[in-house]
Every structure is written in structure tokens, then in C-alpha cells.
Amino acid sequence: MLAYIVRRLLLIIPTLLGIMVVNFIIIQTAPGGPVEKLLAELTGTAVDATARLMSGGSEVGGLGQQGLAPGASGDVTSKYRGARGLDPEFVKEIERLFGFDKPLHERFLHMLGNYLRFDFGTSYFRDRGVVQLVIDKMPVSISLGVWTTLIVYLVSIPLGIRKAVKDGSRFDIWSSAAIVVGYAIPGFLFAVLLIVLFAGGSFLAWFPLRGLTSEYWDTLSAWGKVKDYLWHIVLPVTALVIGGFATLTMLTKNSFLDEIGKLYVVTARAKGLSERRVLYGHVFRNAMLIVVAGFPAAFVGVLFTGSLLTEVIFSLDGLGLLGFEAAINRDYPVMFGTLYIFTMLGLILNLIGDLTYVAVDPRIDFESREV
């Protein structure tokens, strides 16, 4: 097993490199980068944009005075649509500040070199380190991800087993109909519905509309803080859970149905074992393998992607909202830094999923497989 783990860890390196190369080329060559965005702001609202530049560091201290060249508006030729009316030297200075004065491959190698030293840079528009931003936003997303994944598994696995045992019954039919409806309707629509019904929309005002804690949270007792936190996460977690348990429930049901029809189950029943003993003593271990394997992907999906709209709707300042704002603002350090961190985390969680296979069924031997 140790050799398998080492091989998988080594495989993370080329996988991560390939993902970073593809995304770097796509994002860096796409129109509307940070330079063009800032130039557009300069031509539209020059005072505010220049103030932002001047507050970014001593390197750009003189740009506010030389940026707009009144006599150069007819002479400027530039690859940026927003560069009209700006001094070409000023445009080059902005390119240098953002690192766009270097070729694409040099920028990529420079970025990888920094990442190997765990230097993920500073946000272009927040003037804060990428790592610090991720750490600040992580508690919100972890709260949503952990609670959602936990509740989904606690609901879906027993429900899937029950549906497999009662296959074809009224319970199976009606629960399948409810699952299909929950899967078909996007989670953000459930979020809006919950706000309308329970957060002071048009009916009840039982739950808060935004945030994970109240403004007076620091003044509460320890138990009061726990209750306040749980009170705030009820609606966002419910919105994520409703649309998230359908796939796992049907996967559990189909996996159990496949195992129940096998010969070893017939043999166990012929020996006089109770149905509960057959189901949980023999079928459960084999049927749960495919369910366990999907846990890392489910957690990563909820943690980094599935909660984006929910975070926006409930005003939760988490990783999903951070990534969305970074993409809108072309904040490349945040985009690439979070991509690197989350991709590595996802690859490691996939390895943990394989190791969980062995924990569920020790008969599985990854050592004999070639990666």
C-alpha cells in the first residue's frame, strides 16, 4: 500500500501541471484581462482608477500625473481597446506592473516558481495576499460543505437502502418522484423559495436573511454562539441539501439492488440468516464501495462550486463568491492561486477516497495495480 500511495502522490505532479498549463493559456489569452479592465476604468473614471493605482504601492506613485496625455489621444496605437487618450508609456508601465511585459511562457514559469515556494502573490484589486484571502473565506465554505455533505450522506444512504428493499412499492415510487423534482429544480431556486417563505419574504420571518452569525455574536455566551450559528446556516444548508441528495440516493439504491441479486445473498438467506443480517452484514460492505468512492468528489463539489449561488443569495462571503469576483475582475493571482490550491486538494482527496475503499473492504489490493 505504501508503494501505491507514493505512486499516486508522484502522479499528482504531472496532473497538476497539465491542469495549470491548460487553464493558464486559456485565461491569459482571453480578452478583457486586468490591464484592459484598468485602462477602461481610466478612460471612463480616471480619478478613481488612478487613485487605486497610487494606493497599490510606491512603484505606481507617479502614474496619476502622467497617465492622461491630452495631446496624445490621436496618436496612440495600442492593442487595448481602452487605451485611447492614454500615453503609450503609461500603458507600458501598467503592463509592467501586472507582469504583461513578459512573454506568456516566462509568466507561467515565474508563477510556478513562486508556487513552489508557496508564494501565491497578492490580489490585484484587494491589496491582500491570496493565501490570506482563502483563509478568511474558508470557514464559510467549510461550514456549508461539511454540513451539506454530512446531511446528504445521512439522508441518502438510509433512503437508498430503504428504496432498494422496497423496490417497486408505493414508497419507492413516491420517493423517486420527490427525488426527481428535487434534482430537476436548481438549488438557487430553492434558496429563493426558502427566503420568501421563512426569512421575512412574504410569509414567515423565522430565520435570518444573510451571514453566518449575528452582529452581536461576540457578546453571546458559548452556547449562544452555537445556537446563533446553527440558526443562520439552516436555510443555506437546506437549499444545498435538497438538490444534492438525489444522485447519492439513486446510486445507493442501484448499488444495493445489484448486490441483493447475487448468489452469495441467496446462499446467506438459505442458511437462515435474518434479512437485517444479510443486508448489513454481507450486502452493505460490497454495495457501499461505489458510494464511498464518490465522497471526496461530492465534498469538493459542494465546497468549491456548488455553493456559489447560495453564497451570493444569502450574502455569505465564502470561497465561491471569492472565485466569482476574481473571475469578473480578472484578478489573476486569486484565480490561479485558488485553482492551484483546490486542484491539489481535490487530487489528494481522490487518493483518500481510494484508501477509504480499503478501509471498507480490506480485500481490495491496490498494490497489485498499475497506476
PDB file of C-alpha atoms in Angstrom, residues 133-240:
ATOM      1  CA  LEU A 133      -7.959  35.750   1.347  1.00  0.00           C
ATOM      2  CA  VAL A 134      -8.502  31.986   1.088  1.00  0.00           C
ATOM      3  CA  ILE A 135      -8.023  31.526   4.839  1.00  0.00           C
ATOM      4  CA  ASP A 136     -10.509  34.316   5.558  1.00  0.00           C
ATOM      5  CA  LYS A 137     -13.159  32.853   3.248  1.00  0.00           C
ATOM      6  CA  MET A 138     -12.543  29.182   4.088  1.00  0.00           C
ATOM      7  CA  PRO A 139     -14.670  28.956   7.290  1.00  0.00           C
ATOM      8  CA  VAL A 140     -17.845  29.924   5.429  1.00  0.00           C
ATOM      9  CA  SER A 141     -17.366  27.385   2.640  1.00  0.00           C
ATOM     10  CA  ILE A 142     -16.222  24.654   5.017  1.00  0.00           C
ATOM     11  CA  SER A 143     -19.324  25.228   7.132  1.00  0.00           C
ATOM     12  CA  LEU A 144     -21.581  24.814   4.110  1.00  0.00           C
ATOM     13  CA  GLY A 145     -19.581  21.913   2.658  1.00  0.00           C
ATOM     14  CA  VAL A 146     -19.272  19.844   5.831  1.00  0.00           C
ATOM     15  CA  TRP A 147     -22.870  20.235   6.958  1.00  0.00           C
ATOM     16  CA  THR A 148     -24.295  19.686   3.476  1.00  0.00           C
ATOM     17  CA  THR A 149     -22.184  16.590   2.768  1.00  0.00           C
ATOM     18  CA  LEU A 150     -22.881  15.140   6.210  1.00  0.00           C
ATOM     19  CA  ILE A 151     -26.646  15.606   5.973  1.00  0.00           C
ATOM     20  CA  VAL A 152     -26.777  14.372   2.372  1.00  0.00           C
ATOM     21  CA  TYR A 153     -24.995  11.143   3.307  1.00  0.00           C
ATOM     22  CA  LEU A 154     -27.028  10.637   6.484  1.00  0.00           C
ATOM     23  CA  VAL A 155     -30.260  11.008   4.494  1.00  0.00           C
ATOM     24  CA  SER A 156     -29.344   9.445   1.159  1.00  0.00           C
ATOM     25  CA  ILE A 157     -27.779   6.175   2.324  1.00  0.00           C
ATOM     26  CA  PRO A 158     -30.668   5.028   4.569  1.00  0.00           C
ATOM     27  CA  LEU A 159     -33.179   6.258   1.989  1.00  0.00           C
ATOM     28  CA  GLY A 160     -31.390   4.441  -0.835  1.00  0.00           C
ATOM     29  CA  ILE A 161     -31.255   1.211   1.192  1.00  0.00           C
ATOM     30  CA  ARG A 162     -34.935   1.518   2.022  1.00  0.00           C
ATOM     31  CA  LYS A 163     -35.816   2.073  -1.623  1.00  0.00           C
ATOM     32  CA  ALA A 164     -33.779  -0.981  -2.632  1.00  0.00           C
ATOM     33  CA  VAL A 165     -35.537  -3.187  -0.069  1.00  0.00           C
ATOM     34  CA  LYS A 166     -38.965  -1.792  -1.062  1.00  0.00           C
ATOM     35  CA  ASP A 167     -38.202  -1.714  -4.790  1.00  0.00           C
ATOM     36  CA  GLY A 168     -41.401  -1.260  -6.812  1.00  0.00           C
ATOM     37  CA  SER A 169     -43.544  -0.365  -3.798  1.00  0.00           C
ATOM     38  CA  ARG A 170     -45.542   2.838  -3.349  1.00  0.00           C
ATOM     39  CA  PHE A 171     -42.823   4.175  -1.091  1.00  0.00           C
ATOM     40  CA  ASP A 172     -40.241   3.647  -3.818  1.00  0.00           C
ATOM     41  CA  ILE A 173     -42.400   5.301  -6.484  1.00  0.00           C
ATOM     42  CA  TRP A 174     -43.371   8.357  -4.453  1.00  0.00           C
ATOM     43  CA  SER A 175     -39.888   8.898  -3.051  1.00  0.00           C
ATOM     44  CA  SER A 176     -38.474   8.622  -6.577  1.00  0.00           C
ATOM     45  CA  ALA A 177     -40.904  11.313  -7.739  1.00  0.00           C
ATOM     46  CA  ALA A 178     -39.807  13.621  -4.904  1.00  0.00           C
ATOM     47  CA  ILE A 179     -36.145  12.934  -5.712  1.00  0.00           C
ATOM     48  CA  VAL A 180     -36.624  13.750  -9.392  1.00  0.00           C
ATOM     49  CA  VAL A 181     -38.317  17.055  -8.517  1.00  0.00           C
ATOM     50  CA  GLY A 182     -35.540  17.965  -6.076  1.00  0.00           C
ATOM     51  CA  TYR A 183     -32.886  17.112  -8.653  1.00  0.00           C
ATOM     52  CA  ALA A 184     -34.576  18.962 -11.514  1.00  0.00           C
ATOM     53  CA  ILE A 185     -35.049  22.284  -9.708  1.00  0.00           C
ATOM     54  CA  PRO A 186     -31.808  24.267  -9.266  1.00  0.00           C
ATOM     55  CA  GLY A 187     -30.634  24.792  -5.710  1.00  0.00           C
ATOM     56  CA  PHE A 188     -30.663  28.579  -6.004  1.00  0.00           C
ATOM     57  CA  LEU A 189     -34.402  28.500  -6.732  1.00  0.00           C
ATOM     58  CA  PHE A 190     -34.928  26.552  -3.529  1.00  0.00           C
ATOM     59  CA  ALA A 191     -32.810  29.189  -1.788  1.00  0.00           C
ATOM     60  CA  VAL A 192     -35.047  31.977  -3.080  1.00  0.00           C
ATOM     61  CA  LEU A 193     -38.168  29.999  -2.094  1.00  0.00           C
ATOM     62  CA  LEU A 194     -36.839  29.449   1.424  1.00  0.00           C
ATOM     63  CA  ILE A 195     -36.148  33.170   1.779  1.00  0.00           C
ATOM     64  CA  VAL A 196     -39.663  34.029   0.625  1.00  0.00           C
ATOM     65  CA  LEU A 197     -41.242  31.500   2.985  1.00  0.00           C
ATOM     66  CA  PHE A 198     -39.067  31.634   6.096  1.00  0.00           C
ATOM     67  CA  ALA A 199     -36.742  34.666   6.030  1.00  0.00           C
ATOM     68  CA  GLY A 200     -39.156  37.581   6.062  1.00  0.00           C
ATOM     69  CA  GLY A 201     -40.001  37.497   2.360  1.00  0.00           C
ATOM     70  CA  SER A 202     -43.774  37.315   2.112  1.00  0.00           C
ATOM     71  CA  PHE A 203     -44.697  34.908   4.897  1.00  0.00           C
ATOM     72  CA  LEU A 204     -42.683  33.952   7.991  1.00  0.00           C
ATOM     73  CA  ALA A 205     -39.549  35.544   9.462  1.00  0.00           C
ATOM     74  CA  TRP A 206     -38.143  32.611  11.392  1.00  0.00           C
ATOM     75  CA  PHE A 207     -34.573  32.727  10.055  1.00  0.00           C
ATOM     76  CA  PRO A 208     -32.033  35.481   9.256  1.00  0.00           C
ATOM     77  CA  LEU A 209     -31.565  36.572   5.682  1.00  0.00           C
ATOM     78  CA  ARG A 210     -27.782  36.906   5.490  1.00  0.00           C
ATOM     79  CA  GLY A 211     -24.484  35.941   7.055  1.00  0.00           C
ATOM     80  CA  LEU A 212     -23.392  33.047   9.266  1.00  0.00           C
ATOM     81  CA  THR A 213     -23.540  34.978  12.528  1.00  0.00           C
ATOM     82  CA  SER A 214     -25.393  37.925  14.013  1.00  0.00           C
ATOM     83  CA  GLU A 215     -23.861  41.346  14.541  1.00  0.00           C
ATOM     84  CA  TYR A 216     -23.929  40.815  18.315  1.00  0.00           C
ATOM     85  CA  TRP A 217     -22.283  37.361  18.064  1.00  0.00           C
ATOM     86  CA  ASP A 218     -19.194  38.410  20.058  1.00  0.00           C
ATOM     87  CA  THR A 219     -21.331  39.321  23.061  1.00  0.00           C
ATOM     88  CA  LEU A 220     -23.057  35.902  23.242  1.00  0.00           C
ATOM     89  CA  SER A 221     -22.161  33.042  25.531  1.00  0.00           C
ATOM     90  CA  ALA A 222     -20.550  29.889  24.128  1.00  0.00           C
ATOM     91  CA  TRP A 223     -23.892  28.092  23.860  1.00  0.00           C
ATOM     92  CA  GLY A 224     -25.496  31.241  22.482  1.00  0.00           C
ATOM     93  CA  LYS A 225     -22.868  31.407  19.729  1.00  0.00           C
ATOM     94  CA  VAL A 226     -23.564  27.789  18.772  1.00  0.00           C
ATOM     95  CA  LYS A 227     -27.314  28.416  18.576  1.00  0.00           C
ATOM     96  CA  ASP A 228     -26.823  31.631  16.602  1.00  0.00           C
ATOM     97  CA  TYR A 229     -24.520  29.870  14.116  1.00  0.00           C
ATOM     98  CA  LEU A 230     -26.916  26.938  13.637  1.00  0.00           C
ATOM     99  CA  TRP A 231     -29.813  29.382  13.270  1.00  0.00           C
ATOM    100  CA  HIS A 232     -28.026  31.121  10.392  1.00  0.00           C
ATOM    101  CA  ILE A 233     -26.990  28.013   8.435  1.00  0.00           C
ATOM    102  CA  VAL A 234     -30.394  26.307   8.382  1.00  0.00           C
ATOM    103  CA  LEU A 235     -31.650  27.906   5.162  1.00  0.00           C
ATOM    104  CA  PRO A 236     -28.449  27.827   3.027  1.00  0.00           C
ATOM    105  CA  VAL A 237     -27.666  24.233   4.018  1.00  0.00           C
ATOM    106  CA  THR A 238     -31.274  23.198   3.356  1.00  0.00           C
ATOM    107  CA  ALA A 239     -31.106  24.755  -0.106  1.00  0.00           C
ATOM    108  CA  LEU A 240     -27.916  22.816  -0.903  1.00  0.00           C
TER     109      LEU A 240
END
